[in-house]
PDB file of C-alpha atoms in Angstrom:
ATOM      1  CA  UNK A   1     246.813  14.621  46.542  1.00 72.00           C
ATOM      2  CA  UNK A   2     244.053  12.250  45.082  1.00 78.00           C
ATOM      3  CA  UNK A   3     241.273  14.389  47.805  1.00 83.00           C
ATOM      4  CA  UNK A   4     242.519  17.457  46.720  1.00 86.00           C
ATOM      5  CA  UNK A   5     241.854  16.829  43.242  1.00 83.00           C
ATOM      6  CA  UNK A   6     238.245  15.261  44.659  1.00 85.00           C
ATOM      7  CA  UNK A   7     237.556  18.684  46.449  1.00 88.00           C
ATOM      8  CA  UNK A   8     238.856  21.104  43.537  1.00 86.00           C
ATOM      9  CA  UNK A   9     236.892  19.192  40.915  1.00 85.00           C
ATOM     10  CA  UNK A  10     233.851  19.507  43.078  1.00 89.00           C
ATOM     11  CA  UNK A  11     234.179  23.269  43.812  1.00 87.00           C
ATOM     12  CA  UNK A  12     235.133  23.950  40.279  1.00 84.00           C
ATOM     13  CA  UNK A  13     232.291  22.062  38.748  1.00 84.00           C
ATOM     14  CA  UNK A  14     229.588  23.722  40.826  1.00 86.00           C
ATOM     15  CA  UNK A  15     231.650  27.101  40.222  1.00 85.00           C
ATOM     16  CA  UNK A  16     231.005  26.755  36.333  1.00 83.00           C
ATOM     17  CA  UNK A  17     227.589  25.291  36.903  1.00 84.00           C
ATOM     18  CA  UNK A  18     226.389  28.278  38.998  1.00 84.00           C
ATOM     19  CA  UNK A  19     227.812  30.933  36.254  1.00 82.00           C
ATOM     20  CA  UNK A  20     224.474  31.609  34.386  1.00 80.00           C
ATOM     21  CA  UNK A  21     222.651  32.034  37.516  1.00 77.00           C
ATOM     22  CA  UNK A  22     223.431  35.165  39.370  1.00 69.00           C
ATOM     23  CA  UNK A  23     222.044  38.396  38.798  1.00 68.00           C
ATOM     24  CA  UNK A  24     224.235  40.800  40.682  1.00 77.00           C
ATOM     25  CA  UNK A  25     228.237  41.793  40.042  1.00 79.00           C
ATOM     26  CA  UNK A  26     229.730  40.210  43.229  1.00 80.00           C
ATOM     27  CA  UNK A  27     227.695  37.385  43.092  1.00 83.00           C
ATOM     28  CA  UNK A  28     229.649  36.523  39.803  1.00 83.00           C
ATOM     29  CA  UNK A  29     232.869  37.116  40.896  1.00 86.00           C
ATOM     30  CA  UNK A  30     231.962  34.874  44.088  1.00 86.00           C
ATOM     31  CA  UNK A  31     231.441  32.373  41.790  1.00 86.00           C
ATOM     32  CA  UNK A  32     234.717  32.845  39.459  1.00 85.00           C
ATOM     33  CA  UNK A  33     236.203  32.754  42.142  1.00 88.00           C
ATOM     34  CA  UNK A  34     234.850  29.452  43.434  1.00 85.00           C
ATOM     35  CA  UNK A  35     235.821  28.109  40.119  1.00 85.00           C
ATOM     36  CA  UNK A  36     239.654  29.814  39.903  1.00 88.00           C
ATOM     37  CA  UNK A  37     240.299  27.914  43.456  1.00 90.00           C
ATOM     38  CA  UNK A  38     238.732  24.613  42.745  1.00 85.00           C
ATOM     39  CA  UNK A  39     240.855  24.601  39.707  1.00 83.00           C
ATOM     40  CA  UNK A  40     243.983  25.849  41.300  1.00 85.00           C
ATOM     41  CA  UNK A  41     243.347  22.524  43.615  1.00 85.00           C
ATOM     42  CA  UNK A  42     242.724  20.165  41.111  1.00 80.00           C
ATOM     43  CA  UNK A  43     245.241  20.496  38.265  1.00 77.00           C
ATOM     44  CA  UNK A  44     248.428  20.436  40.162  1.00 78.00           C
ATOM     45  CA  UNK A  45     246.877  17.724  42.332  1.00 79.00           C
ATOM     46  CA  UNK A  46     246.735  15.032  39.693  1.00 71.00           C
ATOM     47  CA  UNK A  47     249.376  16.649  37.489  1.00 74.00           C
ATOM     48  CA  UNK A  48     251.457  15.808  40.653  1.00 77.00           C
ATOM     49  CA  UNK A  49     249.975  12.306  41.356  1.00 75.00           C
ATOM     50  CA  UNK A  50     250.563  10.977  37.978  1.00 73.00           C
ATOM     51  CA  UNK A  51     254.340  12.404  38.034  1.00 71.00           C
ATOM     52  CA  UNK A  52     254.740  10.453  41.555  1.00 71.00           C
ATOM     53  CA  UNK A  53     252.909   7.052  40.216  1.00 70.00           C
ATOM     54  CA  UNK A  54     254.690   7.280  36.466  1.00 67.00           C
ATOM     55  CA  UNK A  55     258.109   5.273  35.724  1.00 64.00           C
ATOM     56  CA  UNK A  56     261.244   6.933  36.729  1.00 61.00           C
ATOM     57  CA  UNK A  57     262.151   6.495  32.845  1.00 61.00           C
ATOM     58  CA  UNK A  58     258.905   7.337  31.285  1.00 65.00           C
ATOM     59  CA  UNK A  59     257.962  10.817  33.330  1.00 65.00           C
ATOM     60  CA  UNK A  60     258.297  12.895  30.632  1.00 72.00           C
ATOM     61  CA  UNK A  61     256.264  10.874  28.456  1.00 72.00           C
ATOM     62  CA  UNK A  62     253.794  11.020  31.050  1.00 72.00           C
ATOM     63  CA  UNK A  63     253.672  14.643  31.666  1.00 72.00           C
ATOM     64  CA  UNK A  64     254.171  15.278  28.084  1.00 76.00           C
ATOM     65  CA  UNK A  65     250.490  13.029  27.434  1.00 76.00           C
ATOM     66  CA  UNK A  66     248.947  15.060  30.286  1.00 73.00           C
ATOM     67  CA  UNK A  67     249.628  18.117  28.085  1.00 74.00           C
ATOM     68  CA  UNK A  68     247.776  16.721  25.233  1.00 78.00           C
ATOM     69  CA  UNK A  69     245.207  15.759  27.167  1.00 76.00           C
ATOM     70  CA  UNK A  70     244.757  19.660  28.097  1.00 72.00           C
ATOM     71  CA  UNK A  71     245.056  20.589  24.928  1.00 75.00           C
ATOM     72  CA  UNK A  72     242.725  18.296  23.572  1.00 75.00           C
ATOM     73  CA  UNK A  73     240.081  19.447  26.299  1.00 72.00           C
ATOM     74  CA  UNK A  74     240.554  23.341  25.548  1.00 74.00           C
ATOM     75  CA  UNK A  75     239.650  21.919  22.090  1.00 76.00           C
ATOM     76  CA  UNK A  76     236.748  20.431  22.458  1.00 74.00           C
ATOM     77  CA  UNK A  77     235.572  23.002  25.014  1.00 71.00           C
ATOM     78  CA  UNK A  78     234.701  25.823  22.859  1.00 71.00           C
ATOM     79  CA  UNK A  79     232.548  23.880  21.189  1.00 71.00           C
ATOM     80  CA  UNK A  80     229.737  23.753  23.805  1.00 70.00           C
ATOM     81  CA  UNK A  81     228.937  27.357  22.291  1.00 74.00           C
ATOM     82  CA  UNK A  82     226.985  25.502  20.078  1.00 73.00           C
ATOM     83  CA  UNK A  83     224.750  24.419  22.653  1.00 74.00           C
ATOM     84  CA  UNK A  84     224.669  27.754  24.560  1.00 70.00           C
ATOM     85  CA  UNK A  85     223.475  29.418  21.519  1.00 73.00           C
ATOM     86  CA  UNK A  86     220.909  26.945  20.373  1.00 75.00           C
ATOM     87  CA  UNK A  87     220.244  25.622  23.718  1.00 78.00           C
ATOM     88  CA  UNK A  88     220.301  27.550  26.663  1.00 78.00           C
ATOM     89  CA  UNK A  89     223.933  28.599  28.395  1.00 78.00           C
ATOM     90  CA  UNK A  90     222.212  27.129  31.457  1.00 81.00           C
ATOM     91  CA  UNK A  91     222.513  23.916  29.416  1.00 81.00           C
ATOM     92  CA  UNK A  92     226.340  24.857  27.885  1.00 79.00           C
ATOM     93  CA  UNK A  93     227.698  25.479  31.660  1.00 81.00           C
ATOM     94  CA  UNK A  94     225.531  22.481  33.191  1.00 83.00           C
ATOM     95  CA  UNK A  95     227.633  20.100  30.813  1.00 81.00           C
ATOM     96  CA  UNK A  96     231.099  21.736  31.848  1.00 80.00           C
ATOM     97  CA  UNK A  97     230.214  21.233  35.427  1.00 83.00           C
ATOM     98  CA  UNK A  98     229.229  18.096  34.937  1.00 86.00           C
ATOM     99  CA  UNK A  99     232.579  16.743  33.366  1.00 84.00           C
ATOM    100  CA  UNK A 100     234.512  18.110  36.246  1.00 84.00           C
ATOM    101  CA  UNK A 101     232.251  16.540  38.938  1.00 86.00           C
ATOM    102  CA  UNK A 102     232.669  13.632  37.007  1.00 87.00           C
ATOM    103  CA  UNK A 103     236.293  13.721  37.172  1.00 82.00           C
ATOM    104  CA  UNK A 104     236.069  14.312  40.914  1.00 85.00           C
ATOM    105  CA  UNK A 105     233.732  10.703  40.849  1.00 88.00           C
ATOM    106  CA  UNK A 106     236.443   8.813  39.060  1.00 84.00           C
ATOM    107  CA  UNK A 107     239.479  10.331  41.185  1.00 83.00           C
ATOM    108  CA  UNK A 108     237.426   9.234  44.678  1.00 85.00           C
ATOM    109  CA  UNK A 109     236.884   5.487  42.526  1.00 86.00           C
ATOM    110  CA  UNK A 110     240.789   5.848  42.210  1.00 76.00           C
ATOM    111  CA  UNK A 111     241.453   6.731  45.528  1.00 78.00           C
ATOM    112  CA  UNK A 112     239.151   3.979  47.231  1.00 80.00           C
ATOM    113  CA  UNK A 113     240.636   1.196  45.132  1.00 77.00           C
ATOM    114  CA  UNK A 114     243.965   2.263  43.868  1.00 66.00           C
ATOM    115  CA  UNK A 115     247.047   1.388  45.793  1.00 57.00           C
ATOM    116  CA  UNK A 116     248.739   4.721  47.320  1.00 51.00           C
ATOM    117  CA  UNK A 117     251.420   6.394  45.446  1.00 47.00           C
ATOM    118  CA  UNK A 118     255.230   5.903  45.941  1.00 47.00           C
ATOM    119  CA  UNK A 119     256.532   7.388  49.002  1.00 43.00           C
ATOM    120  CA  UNK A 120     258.906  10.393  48.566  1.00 43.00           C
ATOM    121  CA  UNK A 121     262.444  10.247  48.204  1.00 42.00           C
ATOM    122  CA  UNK A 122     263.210  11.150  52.100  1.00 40.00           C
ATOM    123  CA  UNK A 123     260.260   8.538  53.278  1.00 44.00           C
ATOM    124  CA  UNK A 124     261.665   5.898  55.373  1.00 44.00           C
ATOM    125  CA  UNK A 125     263.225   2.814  53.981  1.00 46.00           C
ATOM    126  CA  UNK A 126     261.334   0.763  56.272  1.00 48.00           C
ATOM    127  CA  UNK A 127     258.160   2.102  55.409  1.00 50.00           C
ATOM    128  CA  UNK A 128     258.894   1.282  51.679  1.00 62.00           C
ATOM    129  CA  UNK A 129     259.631  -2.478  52.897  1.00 71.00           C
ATOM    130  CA  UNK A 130     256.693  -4.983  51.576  1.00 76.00           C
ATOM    131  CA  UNK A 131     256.257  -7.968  53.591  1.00 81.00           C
ATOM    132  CA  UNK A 132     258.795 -10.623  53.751  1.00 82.00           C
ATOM    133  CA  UNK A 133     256.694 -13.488  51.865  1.00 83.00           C
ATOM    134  CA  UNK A 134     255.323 -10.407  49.095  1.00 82.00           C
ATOM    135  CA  UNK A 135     258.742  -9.609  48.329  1.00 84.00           C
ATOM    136  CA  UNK A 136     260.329 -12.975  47.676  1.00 88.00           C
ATOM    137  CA  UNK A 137     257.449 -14.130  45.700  1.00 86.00           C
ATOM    138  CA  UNK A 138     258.322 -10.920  43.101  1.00 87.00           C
ATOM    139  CA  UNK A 139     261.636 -11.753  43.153  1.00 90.00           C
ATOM    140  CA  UNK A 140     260.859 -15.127  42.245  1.00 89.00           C
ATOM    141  CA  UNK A 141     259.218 -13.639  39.602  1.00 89.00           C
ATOM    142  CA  UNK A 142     261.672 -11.584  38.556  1.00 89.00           C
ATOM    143  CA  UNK A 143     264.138 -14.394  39.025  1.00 91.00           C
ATOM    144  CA  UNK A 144     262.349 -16.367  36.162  1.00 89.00           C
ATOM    145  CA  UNK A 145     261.592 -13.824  33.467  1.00 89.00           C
ATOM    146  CA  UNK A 146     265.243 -12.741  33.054  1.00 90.00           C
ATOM    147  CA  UNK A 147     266.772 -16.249  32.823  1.00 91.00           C
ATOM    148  CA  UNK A 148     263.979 -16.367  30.607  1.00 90.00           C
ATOM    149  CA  UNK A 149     264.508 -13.764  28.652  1.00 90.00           C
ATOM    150  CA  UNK A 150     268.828 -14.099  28.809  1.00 90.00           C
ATOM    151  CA  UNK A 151     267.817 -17.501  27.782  1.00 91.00           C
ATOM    152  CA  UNK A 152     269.246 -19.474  30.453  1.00 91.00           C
ATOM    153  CA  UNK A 153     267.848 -22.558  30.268  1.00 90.00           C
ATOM    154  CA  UNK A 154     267.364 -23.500  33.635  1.00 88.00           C
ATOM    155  CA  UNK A 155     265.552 -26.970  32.704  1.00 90.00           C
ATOM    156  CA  UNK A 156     269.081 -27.771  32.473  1.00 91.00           C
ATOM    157  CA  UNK A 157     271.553 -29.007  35.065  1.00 91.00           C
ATOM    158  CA  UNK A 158     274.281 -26.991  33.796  1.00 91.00           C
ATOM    159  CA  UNK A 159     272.594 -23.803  33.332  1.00 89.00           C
ATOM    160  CA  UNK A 160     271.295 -24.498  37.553  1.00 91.00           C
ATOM    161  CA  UNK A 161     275.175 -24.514  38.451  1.00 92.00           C
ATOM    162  CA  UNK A 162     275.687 -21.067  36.474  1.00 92.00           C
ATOM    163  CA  UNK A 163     272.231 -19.281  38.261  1.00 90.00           C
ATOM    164  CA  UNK A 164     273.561 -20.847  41.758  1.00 90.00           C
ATOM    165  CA  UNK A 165     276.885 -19.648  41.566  1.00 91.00           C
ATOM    166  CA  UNK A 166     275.993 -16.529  40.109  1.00 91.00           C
ATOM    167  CA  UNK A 167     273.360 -15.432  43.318  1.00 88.00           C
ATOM    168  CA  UNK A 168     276.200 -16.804  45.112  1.00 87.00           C
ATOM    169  CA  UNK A 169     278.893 -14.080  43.652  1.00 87.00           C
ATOM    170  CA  UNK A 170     275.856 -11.385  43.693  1.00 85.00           C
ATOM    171  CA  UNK A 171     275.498 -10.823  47.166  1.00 84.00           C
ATOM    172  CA  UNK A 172     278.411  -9.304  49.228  1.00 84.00           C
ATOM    173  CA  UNK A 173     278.353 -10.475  53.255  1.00 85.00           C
ATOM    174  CA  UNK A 174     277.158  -7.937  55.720  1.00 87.00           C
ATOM    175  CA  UNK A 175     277.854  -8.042  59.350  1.00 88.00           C
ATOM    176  CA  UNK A 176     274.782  -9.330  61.312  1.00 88.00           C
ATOM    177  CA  UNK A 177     273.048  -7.167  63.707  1.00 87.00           C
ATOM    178  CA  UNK A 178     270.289  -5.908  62.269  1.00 84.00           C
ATOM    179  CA  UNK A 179     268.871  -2.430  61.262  1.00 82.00           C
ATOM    180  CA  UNK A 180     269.475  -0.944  64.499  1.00 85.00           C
ATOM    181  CA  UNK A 181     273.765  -1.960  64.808  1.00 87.00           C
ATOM    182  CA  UNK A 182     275.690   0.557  63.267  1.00 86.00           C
ATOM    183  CA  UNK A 183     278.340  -1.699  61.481  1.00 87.00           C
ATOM    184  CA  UNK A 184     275.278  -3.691  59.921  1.00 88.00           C
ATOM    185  CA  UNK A 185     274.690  -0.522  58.410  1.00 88.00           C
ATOM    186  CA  UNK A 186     277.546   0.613  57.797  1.00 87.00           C
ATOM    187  CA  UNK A 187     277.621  -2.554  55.015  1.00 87.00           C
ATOM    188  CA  UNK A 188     274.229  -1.317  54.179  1.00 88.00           C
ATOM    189  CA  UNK A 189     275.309   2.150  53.417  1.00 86.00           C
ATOM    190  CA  UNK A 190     278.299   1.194  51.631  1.00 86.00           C
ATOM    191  CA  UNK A 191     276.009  -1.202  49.159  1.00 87.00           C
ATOM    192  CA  UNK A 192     273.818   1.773  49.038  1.00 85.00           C
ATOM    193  CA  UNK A 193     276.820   4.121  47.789  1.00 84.00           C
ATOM    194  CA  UNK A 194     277.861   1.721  45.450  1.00 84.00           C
ATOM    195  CA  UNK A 195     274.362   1.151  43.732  1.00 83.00           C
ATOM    196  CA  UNK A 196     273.930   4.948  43.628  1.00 83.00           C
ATOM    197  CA  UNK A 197     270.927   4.452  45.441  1.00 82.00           C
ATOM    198  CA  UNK A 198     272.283   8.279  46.877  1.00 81.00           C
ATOM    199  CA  UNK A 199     268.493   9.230  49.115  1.00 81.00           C
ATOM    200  CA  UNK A 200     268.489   5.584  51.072  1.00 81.00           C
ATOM    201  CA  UNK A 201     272.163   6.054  51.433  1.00 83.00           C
ATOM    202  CA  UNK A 202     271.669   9.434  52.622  1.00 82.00           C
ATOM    203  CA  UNK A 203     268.669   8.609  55.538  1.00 84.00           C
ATOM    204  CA  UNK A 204     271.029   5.895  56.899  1.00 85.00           C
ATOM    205  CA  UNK A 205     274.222   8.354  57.023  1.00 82.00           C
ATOM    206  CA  UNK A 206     271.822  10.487  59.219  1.00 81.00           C
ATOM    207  CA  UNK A 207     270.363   8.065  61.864  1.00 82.00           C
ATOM    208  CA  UNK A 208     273.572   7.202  62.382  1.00 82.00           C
ATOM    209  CA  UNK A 209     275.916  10.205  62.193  1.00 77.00           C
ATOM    210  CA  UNK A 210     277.641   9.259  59.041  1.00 72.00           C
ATOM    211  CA  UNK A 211     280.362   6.831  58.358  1.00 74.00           C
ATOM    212  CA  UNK A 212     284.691   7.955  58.132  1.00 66.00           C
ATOM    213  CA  UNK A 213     285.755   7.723  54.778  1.00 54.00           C
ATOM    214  CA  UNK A 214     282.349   6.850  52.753  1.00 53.00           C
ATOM    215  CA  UNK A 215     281.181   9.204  50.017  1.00 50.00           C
ATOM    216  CA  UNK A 216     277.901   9.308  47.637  1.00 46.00           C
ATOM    217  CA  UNK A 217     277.734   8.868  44.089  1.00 42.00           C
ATOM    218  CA  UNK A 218     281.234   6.625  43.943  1.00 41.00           C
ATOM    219  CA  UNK A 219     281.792   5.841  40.353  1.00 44.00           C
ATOM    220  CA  UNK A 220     281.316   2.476  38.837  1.00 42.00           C
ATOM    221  CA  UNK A 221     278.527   1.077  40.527  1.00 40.00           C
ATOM    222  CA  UNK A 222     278.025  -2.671  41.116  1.00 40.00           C
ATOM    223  CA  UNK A 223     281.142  -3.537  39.743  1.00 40.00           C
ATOM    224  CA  UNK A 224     282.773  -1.957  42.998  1.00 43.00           C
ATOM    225  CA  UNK A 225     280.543  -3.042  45.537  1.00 42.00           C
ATOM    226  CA  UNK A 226     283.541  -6.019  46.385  1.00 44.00           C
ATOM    227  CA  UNK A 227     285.967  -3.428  46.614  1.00 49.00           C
ATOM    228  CA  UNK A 228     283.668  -1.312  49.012  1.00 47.00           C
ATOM    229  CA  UNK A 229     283.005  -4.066  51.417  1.00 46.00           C
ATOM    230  CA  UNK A 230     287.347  -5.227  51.397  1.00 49.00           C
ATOM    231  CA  UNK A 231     288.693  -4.714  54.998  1.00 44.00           C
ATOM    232  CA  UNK A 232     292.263  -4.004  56.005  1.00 38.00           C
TER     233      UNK A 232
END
């Protein structure tokens, strides 16, 4: 996404720069068009991107401040005819061009030092893994800013039995075997199901031809994850 939005900004900047220059019809609409198509490729690209990258509970908010960012650029826009009337509109469309090959500069800064964008929905769950020692160190993390902030205090001998016993009653047991056995999964699925994480549920349910019995989207999440994993 990010080098499509590098390679519209580029062909839509030189698009607007080139507009005072030609002399003959097609030669404009050459240009126009260059302009239409690197445009076409650049706004949906990052419209897109910052969708994929934004909070799960704060999309709409984030589209919604793309939108006034637009607006607030077809604002300011118009007034460059100051500068093509008492300039030159070699000048006016030189400083349009510029501020989209400037956006194409800071999208390649993004893409050479940003970290990549969420995987989709049907990526792999392995894929989305992060290392072993990355992930327990954010949990750890995690770990201490809610007791924090649910004011265990953990300093405390008492409030150490609670947080042990608690993890302890968290977790339900799944069979061992790994990501490859089936009834491993079958666990995994089932904890899936009841967390209503529905896509990671679904991916497992087709590597392994589904599981008798086991629907998505059960009602009453966590709470029923013990009653899930009860066997006759």
């Amino acid at each position: 996404l990010l080098k499509t939005c590098i390679a519209g900004s580029i062909l839509h900047g030189l698009g607007i720069m080139m507009i005072p220059a030609p002399s003959s019809l097609g030669w404009i609409w050459l240009i126009i068009g260059l302009a239409a198509i690197g445009n076409g490729l650049c706004r949906p690209s990052y419209t897109i991107y910052l969708s994929l990258i934004a909070s799960k509970n704060h999309t709409s908010q984030t589209l919604a401040l793309i939108d006034v960012t637009l607006n607030a650029a077809m604002v300011l826009g118009p007034q460059l005819t100051w500068i093509y009337e008492h300039q030159s509109p070699a000048f006016a469309f030189g400083l349009a061009g510029m501020a989209a090959l400037v956006q194409s500069v800071v999208v390649l800064i993004l893409d050479l030092t940003n970290k990549p964008p969420p995987l989709s929905r049907n990526a792999s769950i392995e894929r989305k893994a992060l290392p072993k020692e990355v992930f327990i160190e954010e949990i750890q993390q995690v770990l201490v800013r809610v007791l924090d902030e649910r004011h265990f205090a953990i300093e405390h001998h008492s409030a150490q039995c609670i947080v042990r016993e608690i993890l302890d009653r968290a977790f339900p047991f799944l069979r061992p075997g790994g990501r490859e056995d089936r009834n491993h999964m079958e666990d995994v699925y089932r904890l899936m199901v009841a967390l209503g994480k529905d896509d990671e549920a679904r991916e497992i349910k087709q590597r392994f031809g589904g599981f008798k019995g086991l629907r998505l989207r059960r009602e009453g999440g966590y709470a029923d994850v013990e009653k899930h994993f009860q066997r006759e």
